[in-house]
mmCIF file of N, CA, C and O and ligand atoms in Angstrom:
data_model
loop_
_atom_site.group_PDB
_atom_site.id
_atom_site.type_symbol
_atom_site.label_atom_id
_atom_site.label_comp_id
_atom_site.label_asym_id
_atom_site.label_seq_id
_atom_site.Cartn_x
_atom_site.Cartn_y
_atom_site.Cartn_z
ATOM 1 N N MET A 1 0.844 -1.182 0.068
ATOM 2 C CA MET A 1 -0.032 0.020 -0.043
ATOM 3 C C MET A 1 0.968 1.180 0.111
ATOM 4 O O MET A 1 1.833 1.333 0.773
ATOM 5 N N TYR A 2 0.469 2.137 -0.843
ATOM 6 C CA TYR A 2 1.357 3.315 -0.977
ATOM 7 C C TYR A 2 0.603 4.474 -0.171
ATOM 8 O O TYR A 2 -0.661 4.714 -0.221
ATOM 9 N N SER A 3 1.383 5.390 0.513
ATOM 10 C CA SER A 3 0.758 6.594 0.980
ATOM 11 C C SER A 3 1.607 7.663 0.983
ATOM 12 O O SER A 3 3.070 7.561 0.863
ATOM 13 N N ARG A 4 1.184 8.806 1.120
ATOM 14 C CA ARG A 4 1.905 10.022 0.866
ATOM 15 C C ARG A 4 1.426 11.015 1.912
ATOM 16 O O ARG A 4 0.299 11.427 1.830
ATOM 17 N N PRO A 5 2.226 11.378 2.849
ATOM 18 C CA PRO A 5 1.757 12.385 3.824
ATOM 19 C C PRO A 5 1.453 13.805 3.111
ATOM 20 O O PRO A 5 2.115 14.034 2.207
ATOM 21 N N VAL A 6 0.351 14.304 3.659
ATOM 22 C CA VAL A 6 -0.110 15.628 3.020
ATOM 23 C C VAL A 6 -0.345 16.693 4.172
ATOM 24 O O VAL A 6 -0.839 16.359 5.200
ATOM 25 N N SER A 7 0.263 17.744 3.995
ATOM 26 C CA SER A 7 0.135 18.819 4.991
ATOM 27 C C SER A 7 -1.146 19.689 4.602
ATOM 28 O O SER A 7 -1.402 20.057 3.621
ATOM 29 N N VAL A 8 -1.942 19.619 5.726
ATOM 30 C CA VAL A 8 -3.231 20.286 5.602
ATOM 31 C C VAL A 8 -3.353 21.446 6.546
ATOM 32 O O VAL A 8 -3.249 21.121 7.832
ATOM 33 N N ALA A 9 -3.693 22.598 6.217
ATOM 34 C CA ALA A 9 -4.000 23.700 7.095
ATOM 35 C C ALA A 9 -4.909 24.492 6.568
ATOM 36 O O ALA A 9 -4.932 25.058 5.310
ATOM 37 N N TRP A 10 -6.012 24.681 7.327
ATOM 38 C CA TRP A 10 -7.045 25.696 6.852
ATOM 39 C C TRP A 10 -7.069 26.873 8.002
ATOM 40 O O TRP A 10 -8.024 26.614 8.875
ATOM 41 N N PRO A 11 -6.384 27.889 7.943
ATOM 42 C CA PRO A 11 -6.385 28.734 8.921
ATOM 43 C C PRO A 11 -7.745 29.374 9.175
ATOM 44 O O PRO A 11 -7.897 29.915 10.378
ATOM 45 N N LEU A 12 -8.559 29.433 8.234
ATOM 46 C CA LEU A 12 -9.943 30.079 8.464
ATOM 47 C C LEU A 12 -10.992 28.960 8.812
ATOM 48 O O LEU A 12 -12.172 29.245 8.803
ATOM 49 N N GLY A 13 -10.628 27.720 8.909
ATOM 50 C CA GLY A 13 -11.545 26.625 9.126
ATOM 51 C C GLY A 13 -12.032 26.136 7.893
ATOM 52 O O GLY A 13 -11.802 26.502 6.743
ATOM 53 N N VAL A 14 -12.990 25.133 8.002
ATOM 54 C CA VAL A 14 -13.516 24.455 6.897
ATOM 55 C C VAL A 14 -15.031 24.126 7.208
ATOM 56 O O VAL A 14 -15.329 23.824 8.274
ATOM 57 N N VAL A 15 -15.839 24.043 6.123
ATOM 58 C CA VAL A 15 -17.106 23.751 6.332
ATOM 59 C C VAL A 15 -17.394 22.523 5.313
ATOM 60 O O VAL A 15 -16.987 22.649 4.174
ATOM 61 N N SER A 16 -18.045 21.514 5.855
ATOM 62 C CA SER A 16 -18.381 20.330 5.076
ATOM 63 C C SER A 16 -19.886 20.231 5.006
ATOM 64 O O SER A 16 -20.576 20.152 6.006
ATOM 65 N N PHE A 17 -20.394 20.057 3.734
ATOM 66 C CA PHE A 17 -21.928 20.021 3.457
ATOM 67 C C PHE A 17 -22.081 18.530 3.061
ATOM 68 O O PHE A 17 -21.495 18.032 2.201
ATOM 69 N N THR A 18 -22.776 17.819 3.977
ATOM 70 C CA THR A 18 -23.045 16.416 3.784
ATOM 71 C C THR A 18 -24.526 16.075 3.745
ATOM 72 O O THR A 18 -25.236 16.764 4.496
ATOM 73 N N PHE A 19 -25.122 15.132 3.062
ATOM 74 C CA PHE A 19 -26.356 14.696 2.987
ATOM 75 C C PHE A 19 -26.533 13.222 3.226
ATOM 76 O O PHE A 19 -25.993 12.543 2.658
ATOM 77 N N ASP A 20 -27.280 12.935 4.329
ATOM 78 C CA ASP A 20 -27.372 11.570 4.774
ATOM 79 C C ASP A 20 -28.470 11.024 3.960
ATOM 80 O O ASP A 20 -29.667 11.407 3.837
ATOM 81 N N ASP A 21 -28.186 9.806 3.534
ATOM 82 C CA ASP A 21 -29.147 8.937 2.719
ATOM 83 C C ASP A 21 -29.587 9.437 1.336
ATOM 84 O O ASP A 21 -29.823 8.696 0.476
ATOM 85 N N PHE A 22 -29.658 10.800 1.308
ATOM 86 C CA PHE A 22 -29.810 11.348 0.105
ATOM 87 C C PHE A 22 -31.195 11.399 -0.550
ATOM 88 O O PHE A 22 -31.428 10.790 -1.639
ATOM 89 N N PRO A 23 -32.150 12.165 0.023
ATOM 90 C CA PRO A 23 -33.316 12.418 -0.604
ATOM 91 C C PRO A 23 -32.907 13.097 -1.952
ATOM 92 O O PRO A 23 -32.168 13.864 -2.062
ATOM 93 N N LYS A 24 -33.845 13.049 -2.936
ATOM 94 C CA LYS A 24 -33.745 13.785 -4.167
ATOM 95 C C LYS A 24 -33.661 15.170 -4.069
ATOM 96 O O LYS A 24 -32.783 15.837 -4.849
ATOM 97 N N SER A 25 -34.370 15.665 -3.096
ATOM 98 C CA SER A 25 -34.314 17.128 -2.966
ATOM 99 C C SER A 25 -32.846 17.563 -2.494
ATOM 100 O O SER A 25 -32.554 18.765 -2.693
ATOM 101 N N ALA A 26 -32.193 16.659 -1.823
ATOM 102 C CA ALA A 26 -30.851 17.105 -1.478
ATOM 103 C C ALA A 26 -29.894 17.433 -2.640
ATOM 104 O O ALA A 26 -29.029 18.233 -2.480
ATOM 105 N N LEU A 27 -30.167 16.786 -3.709
ATOM 106 C CA LEU A 27 -29.449 17.200 -5.002
ATOM 107 C C LEU A 27 -30.094 18.222 -5.702
ATOM 108 O O LEU A 27 -29.321 19.229 -6.142
ATOM 109 N N VAL A 28 -31.371 18.075 -5.979
ATOM 110 C CA VAL A 28 -31.981 19.075 -6.856
ATOM 111 C C VAL A 28 -32.012 20.453 -6.210
ATOM 112 O O VAL A 28 -31.740 21.445 -6.825
ATOM 113 N N THR A 29 -32.346 20.551 -4.980
ATOM 114 C CA THR A 29 -32.412 21.903 -4.263
ATOM 115 C C THR A 29 -30.979 22.127 -3.759
ATOM 116 O O THR A 29 -30.325 23.256 -3.930
ATOM 117 N N GLY A 30 -30.635 21.270 -2.667
ATOM 118 C CA GLY A 30 -29.243 21.614 -2.016
ATOM 119 C C GLY A 30 -28.134 21.648 -2.923
ATOM 120 O O GLY A 30 -27.290 22.554 -2.796
ATOM 121 N N GLY A 31 -27.915 20.591 -3.833
ATOM 122 C CA GLY A 31 -26.857 20.705 -4.706
ATOM 123 C C GLY A 31 -26.874 21.884 -5.663
ATOM 124 O O GLY A 31 -25.716 22.412 -5.974
ATOM 125 N N SER A 32 -27.960 22.481 -6.081
ATOM 126 C CA SER A 32 -28.025 23.498 -7.119
ATOM 127 C C SER A 32 -27.450 24.766 -6.247
ATOM 128 O O SER A 32 -26.892 25.653 -6.732
ATOM 129 N N ILE A 33 -27.863 24.811 -4.977
ATOM 130 C CA ILE A 33 -27.464 26.083 -4.186
ATOM 131 C C ILE A 33 -25.914 25.887 -3.980
ATOM 132 O O ILE A 33 -25.255 27.000 -4.144
ATOM 133 N N LEU A 34 -25.485 24.710 -3.684
ATOM 134 C CA LEU A 34 -24.022 24.576 -3.438
ATOM 135 C C LEU A 34 -23.155 25.117 -4.766
ATOM 136 O O LEU A 34 -22.167 25.729 -4.727
ATOM 137 N N GLU A 35 -23.732 24.493 -5.882
ATOM 138 C CA GLU A 35 -23.097 24.764 -7.191
ATOM 139 C C GLU A 35 -23.088 26.291 -7.546
ATOM 140 O O GLU A 35 -22.137 26.677 -8.032
ATOM 141 N N ARG A 36 -24.193 26.936 -7.144
ATOM 142 C CA ARG A 36 -24.388 28.372 -7.398
ATOM 143 C C ARG A 36 -23.152 29.233 -6.718
ATOM 144 O O ARG A 36 -22.746 30.177 -7.090
ATOM 145 N N TYR A 37 -22.751 28.690 -5.595
ATOM 146 C CA TYR A 37 -21.801 29.246 -4.746
ATOM 147 C C TYR A 37 -20.350 28.659 -4.990
ATOM 148 O O TYR A 37 -19.486 28.975 -4.306
ATOM 149 N N GLY A 38 -20.346 27.770 -5.931
ATOM 150 C CA GLY A 38 -18.993 27.226 -6.241
ATOM 151 C C GLY A 38 -18.470 26.210 -5.382
ATOM 152 O O GLY A 38 -17.175 25.964 -5.344
ATOM 153 N N VAL A 39 -19.319 25.588 -4.521
ATOM 154 C CA VAL A 39 -18.928 24.632 -3.631
ATOM 155 C C VAL A 39 -19.510 23.293 -4.024
ATOM 156 O O VAL A 39 -20.545 23.246 -4.717
ATOM 157 N N ARG A 40 -19.104 22.208 -3.210
ATOM 158 C CA ARG A 40 -19.662 20.842 -3.565
ATOM 159 C C ARG A 40 -19.905 20.276 -2.269
ATOM 160 O O ARG A 40 -19.371 20.611 -1.182
ATOM 161 N N GLY A 41 -20.912 19.185 -2.308
ATOM 162 C CA GLY A 41 -21.166 18.489 -1.071
ATOM 163 C C GLY A 41 -20.881 17.014 -1.134
ATOM 164 O O GLY A 41 -20.327 16.515 -2.156
ATOM 165 N N THR A 42 -21.044 16.355 -0.157
ATOM 166 C CA THR A 42 -20.912 14.843 -0.043
ATOM 167 C C THR A 42 -22.107 14.211 0.165
ATOM 168 O O THR A 42 -22.977 14.567 1.073
ATOM 169 N N TYR A 43 -22.614 13.250 -0.690
ATOM 170 C CA TYR A 43 -23.846 12.566 -0.567
ATOM 171 C C TYR A 43 -23.612 11.021 -0.092
ATOM 172 O O TYR A 43 -22.985 10.360 -0.885
ATOM 173 N N TYR A 44 -24.048 10.921 1.134
ATOM 174 C CA TYR A 44 -23.880 9.547 1.684
ATOM 175 C C TYR A 44 -25.017 8.728 1.168
ATOM 176 O O TYR A 44 -26.252 8.911 1.381
ATOM 177 N N THR A 45 -24.582 7.647 0.236
ATOM 178 C CA THR A 45 -25.605 6.905 -0.392
ATOM 179 C C THR A 45 -25.799 5.622 0.103
ATOM 180 O O THR A 45 -24.681 4.838 0.341
ATOM 181 N N SER A 46 -27.020 5.171 0.416
ATOM 182 C CA SER A 46 -27.302 3.789 0.711
ATOM 183 C C SER A 46 -28.100 3.120 -0.371
ATOM 184 O O SER A 46 -29.359 3.564 -0.497
ATOM 185 N N LEU A 47 -27.483 2.404 -1.261
ATOM 186 C CA LEU A 47 -28.118 1.904 -2.559
ATOM 187 C C LEU A 47 -29.400 1.323 -2.311
ATOM 188 O O LEU A 47 -30.362 1.447 -3.178
ATOM 189 N N LYS A 48 -29.727 0.661 -1.292
ATOM 190 C CA LYS A 48 -31.079 -0.058 -1.038
ATOM 191 C C LYS A 48 -32.221 0.985 -1.023
ATOM 192 O O LYS A 48 -33.338 0.784 -1.285
ATOM 193 N N LEU A 49 -31.765 2.250 -0.791
ATOM 194 C CA LEU A 49 -32.828 3.306 -0.564
ATOM 195 C C LEU A 49 -33.126 3.933 -2.046
ATOM 196 O O LEU A 49 -34.059 4.731 -2.170
ATOM 197 N N ALA A 50 -32.394 3.568 -3.047
ATOM 198 C CA ALA A 50 -32.664 4.126 -4.328
ATOM 199 C C ALA A 50 -34.024 3.868 -4.845
ATOM 200 O O ALA A 50 -34.568 2.828 -4.615
ATOM 201 N N ARG A 51 -34.601 4.919 -5.462
ATOM 202 C CA ARG A 51 -35.979 4.848 -5.972
ATOM 203 C C ARG A 51 -37.005 4.444 -4.967
ATOM 204 O O ARG A 51 -38.008 3.835 -5.317
ATOM 205 N N THR A 52 -36.742 4.704 -3.767
ATOM 206 C CA THR A 52 -37.981 4.601 -2.687
ATOM 207 C C THR A 52 -38.413 5.790 -2.170
ATOM 208 O O THR A 52 -37.859 6.871 -2.626
ATOM 209 N N GLU A 53 -39.383 5.683 -1.377
ATOM 210 C CA GLU A 53 -39.987 6.868 -0.813
ATOM 211 C C GLU A 53 -39.891 6.673 0.764
ATOM 212 O O GLU A 53 -40.262 5.632 1.308
ATOM 213 N N THR A 54 -39.360 7.724 1.371
ATOM 214 C CA THR A 54 -39.352 7.693 2.846
ATOM 215 C C THR A 54 -39.956 8.890 3.427
ATOM 216 O O THR A 54 -40.587 9.604 2.756
ATOM 217 N N VAL A 55 -39.959 9.011 4.732
ATOM 218 C CA VAL A 55 -40.575 10.105 5.280
ATOM 219 C C VAL A 55 -40.214 11.468 4.858
ATOM 220 O O VAL A 55 -40.852 12.452 5.137
ATOM 221 N N VAL A 56 -38.948 11.511 4.241
ATOM 222 C CA VAL A 56 -38.639 12.803 3.809
ATOM 223 C C VAL A 56 -38.802 12.925 2.276
ATOM 224 O O VAL A 56 -38.302 13.989 1.766
ATOM 225 N N GLY A 57 -39.511 12.106 1.704
ATOM 226 C CA GLY A 57 -39.866 12.091 0.301
ATOM 227 C C GLY A 57 -39.147 11.227 -0.487
ATOM 228 O O GLY A 57 -38.605 10.296 -0.162
ATOM 229 N N PRO A 58 -39.267 11.514 -1.857
ATOM 230 C CA PRO A 58 -38.583 10.455 -2.778
ATOM 231 C C PRO A 58 -37.049 10.570 -2.567
ATOM 232 O O PRO A 58 -36.504 11.660 -2.531
ATOM 233 N N MET A 59 -36.485 9.386 -2.677
ATOM 234 C CA MET A 59 -35.078 9.268 -2.542
ATOM 235 C C MET A 59 -34.465 9.271 -3.851
ATOM 236 O O MET A 59 -35.109 9.248 -4.925
ATOM 237 N N PHE A 60 -33.076 9.374 -4.002
ATOM 238 C CA PHE A 60 -32.321 9.470 -5.071
ATOM 239 C C PHE A 60 -32.558 8.264 -6.069
ATOM 240 O O PHE A 60 -33.051 7.190 -5.519
ATOM 241 N N ASP A 61 -32.234 8.447 -7.262
ATOM 242 C CA ASP A 61 -32.191 7.299 -8.161
ATOM 243 C C ASP A 61 -30.689 7.210 -8.756
ATOM 244 O O ASP A 61 -29.957 8.099 -8.460
ATOM 245 N N LEU A 62 -30.454 6.237 -9.582
ATOM 246 C CA LEU A 62 -29.031 6.074 -9.978
ATOM 247 C C LEU A 62 -28.652 7.265 -10.924
ATOM 248 O O LEU A 62 -27.469 7.580 -10.995
ATOM 249 N N ASP A 63 -29.551 7.960 -11.729
ATOM 250 C CA ASP A 63 -29.223 9.148 -12.399
ATOM 251 C C ASP A 63 -28.796 10.219 -11.525
ATOM 252 O O ASP A 63 -27.885 10.973 -11.976
ATOM 253 N N ASP A 64 -29.388 10.360 -10.487
ATOM 254 C CA ASP A 64 -29.012 11.365 -9.525
ATOM 255 C C ASP A 64 -27.594 11.108 -8.928
ATOM 256 O O ASP A 64 -26.868 12.023 -8.784
ATOM 257 N N VAL A 65 -27.270 9.862 -8.699
ATOM 258 C CA VAL A 65 -25.886 9.640 -8.276
ATOM 259 C C VAL A 65 -24.880 9.993 -9.383
ATOM 260 O O VAL A 65 -23.794 10.668 -9.146
ATOM 261 N N ARG A 66 -25.198 9.639 -10.561
ATOM 262 C CA ARG A 66 -24.370 10.011 -11.762
ATOM 263 C C ARG A 66 -24.275 11.618 -11.874
ATOM 264 O O ARG A 66 -23.204 12.083 -12.201
ATOM 265 N N ASP A 67 -25.425 12.198 -11.919
ATOM 266 C CA ASP A 67 -25.397 13.660 -12.042
ATOM 267 C C ASP A 67 -24.757 14.319 -10.918
ATOM 268 O O ASP A 67 -23.890 15.349 -11.110
ATOM 269 N N ALA A 68 -24.572 13.813 -9.643
ATOM 270 C CA ALA A 68 -24.038 14.404 -8.558
ATOM 271 C C ALA A 68 -22.413 14.148 -8.711
ATOM 272 O O ALA A 68 -21.731 15.151 -8.576
ATOM 273 N N HIS A 69 -22.129 12.986 -9.211
ATOM 274 C CA HIS A 69 -20.768 12.791 -9.491
ATOM 275 C C HIS A 69 -20.156 13.753 -10.592
ATOM 276 O O HIS A 69 -19.178 14.347 -10.485
ATOM 277 N N ASP A 70 -21.031 13.725 -11.639
ATOM 278 C CA ASP A 70 -20.630 14.571 -12.746
ATOM 279 C C ASP A 70 -20.585 16.036 -12.416
ATOM 280 O O ASP A 70 -19.720 16.854 -13.108
ATOM 281 N N ALA A 71 -21.298 16.613 -11.567
ATOM 282 C CA ALA A 71 -21.234 17.967 -11.004
ATOM 283 C C ALA A 71 -19.965 18.216 -10.156
ATOM 284 O O ALA A 71 -19.803 19.318 -9.765
ATOM 285 N N GLY A 72 -19.273 17.094 -9.712
ATOM 286 C CA GLY A 72 -18.175 17.406 -8.865
ATOM 287 C C GLY A 72 -18.359 17.108 -7.381
ATOM 288 O O GLY A 72 -17.470 17.309 -6.612
ATOM 289 N N HIS A 73 -19.599 16.696 -6.972
ATOM 290 C CA HIS A 73 -19.945 16.271 -5.795
ATOM 291 C C HIS A 73 -19.266 14.912 -5.267
ATOM 292 O O HIS A 73 -18.943 14.099 -6.227
ATOM 293 N N GLU A 74 -19.176 14.656 -4.054
ATOM 294 C CA GLU A 74 -18.394 13.581 -3.589
ATOM 295 C C GLU A 74 -19.551 12.368 -3.356
ATOM 296 O O GLU A 74 -20.435 12.831 -2.673
ATOM 297 N N ILE A 75 -19.507 11.237 -3.623
ATOM 298 C CA ILE A 75 -20.347 10.193 -3.403
ATOM 299 C C ILE A 75 -19.692 9.300 -2.351
ATOM 300 O O ILE A 75 -18.563 8.791 -2.631
ATOM 301 N N ALA A 76 -20.406 9.072 -1.302
ATOM 302 C CA ALA A 76 -19.801 8.309 -0.242
ATOM 303 C C ALA A 76 -20.809 7.061 0.075
ATOM 304 O O ALA A 76 -21.924 7.200 -0.232
ATOM 305 N N CYS A 77 -20.239 6.011 0.540
ATOM 306 C CA CYS A 77 -20.913 4.773 0.769
ATOM 307 C C CYS A 77 -21.468 4.865 2.227
ATOM 308 O O CYS A 77 -20.816 5.025 3.188
ATOM 309 N N HIS A 78 -22.805 4.673 2.381
ATOM 310 C CA HIS A 78 -23.519 4.710 3.634
ATOM 311 C C HIS A 78 -24.072 3.298 3.961
ATOM 312 O O HIS A 78 -25.214 3.286 4.455
ATOM 313 N N THR A 79 -23.425 2.347 3.503
ATOM 314 C CA THR A 79 -23.720 0.933 3.531
ATOM 315 C C THR A 79 -24.809 0.494 2.476
ATOM 316 O O THR A 79 -25.558 1.542 2.074
ATOM 317 N N TYR A 80 -25.007 -0.622 2.098
ATOM 318 C CA TYR A 80 -26.039 -0.966 1.203
ATOM 319 C C TYR A 80 -27.356 -1.028 1.747
ATOM 320 O O TYR A 80 -28.358 -0.351 1.151
ATOM 321 N N THR A 81 -27.513 -1.629 2.848
ATOM 322 C CA THR A 81 -28.946 -1.793 3.455
ATOM 323 C C THR A 81 -29.370 -0.738 4.417
ATOM 324 O O THR A 81 -30.439 -0.705 4.811
ATOM 325 N N HIS A 82 -28.471 0.189 4.814
ATOM 326 C CA HIS A 82 -28.748 1.191 5.842
ATOM 327 C C HIS A 82 -29.400 0.617 7.008
ATOM 328 O O HIS A 82 -30.526 0.755 7.466
ATOM 329 N N LEU A 83 -28.610 -0.368 7.743
ATOM 330 C CA LEU A 83 -29.143 -1.203 8.771
ATOM 331 C C LEU A 83 -29.520 -0.111 9.906
ATOM 332 O O LEU A 83 -28.741 0.717 10.199
ATOM 333 N N ASN A 84 -30.751 -0.433 10.568
ATOM 334 C CA ASN A 84 -31.177 0.407 11.552
ATOM 335 C C ASN A 84 -30.572 -0.167 12.811
ATOM 336 O O ASN A 84 -30.884 -1.158 13.375
ATOM 337 N N CYS A 85 -29.618 0.645 13.502
ATOM 338 C CA CYS A 85 -28.956 0.281 14.539
ATOM 339 C C CYS A 85 -29.641 0.460 15.810
ATOM 340 O O CYS A 85 -29.377 0.073 16.920
HETATM 341 ZN ZN1 ZN B 1 -28.493 7.399 7.088
#
């Protein structure tokens, strides 16, 4: 395994915009706001939730994942089944 140390310093701090589970509105509304200001977010994706409806509304579909990636957002794995702990 290769590793390369990286020096990281953000003297003014850093803000991370993340979306858990990823309802469709997180990309359509939230993503467009982030993009308008030149920043990107992280979408925690649980693939079993794709194309489902939850209490927060319609969830993402695979086109949304592709669109988010193409727009420069980060796609993160939030397990496949989203086990309720
Ligand atoms: Zn979650």
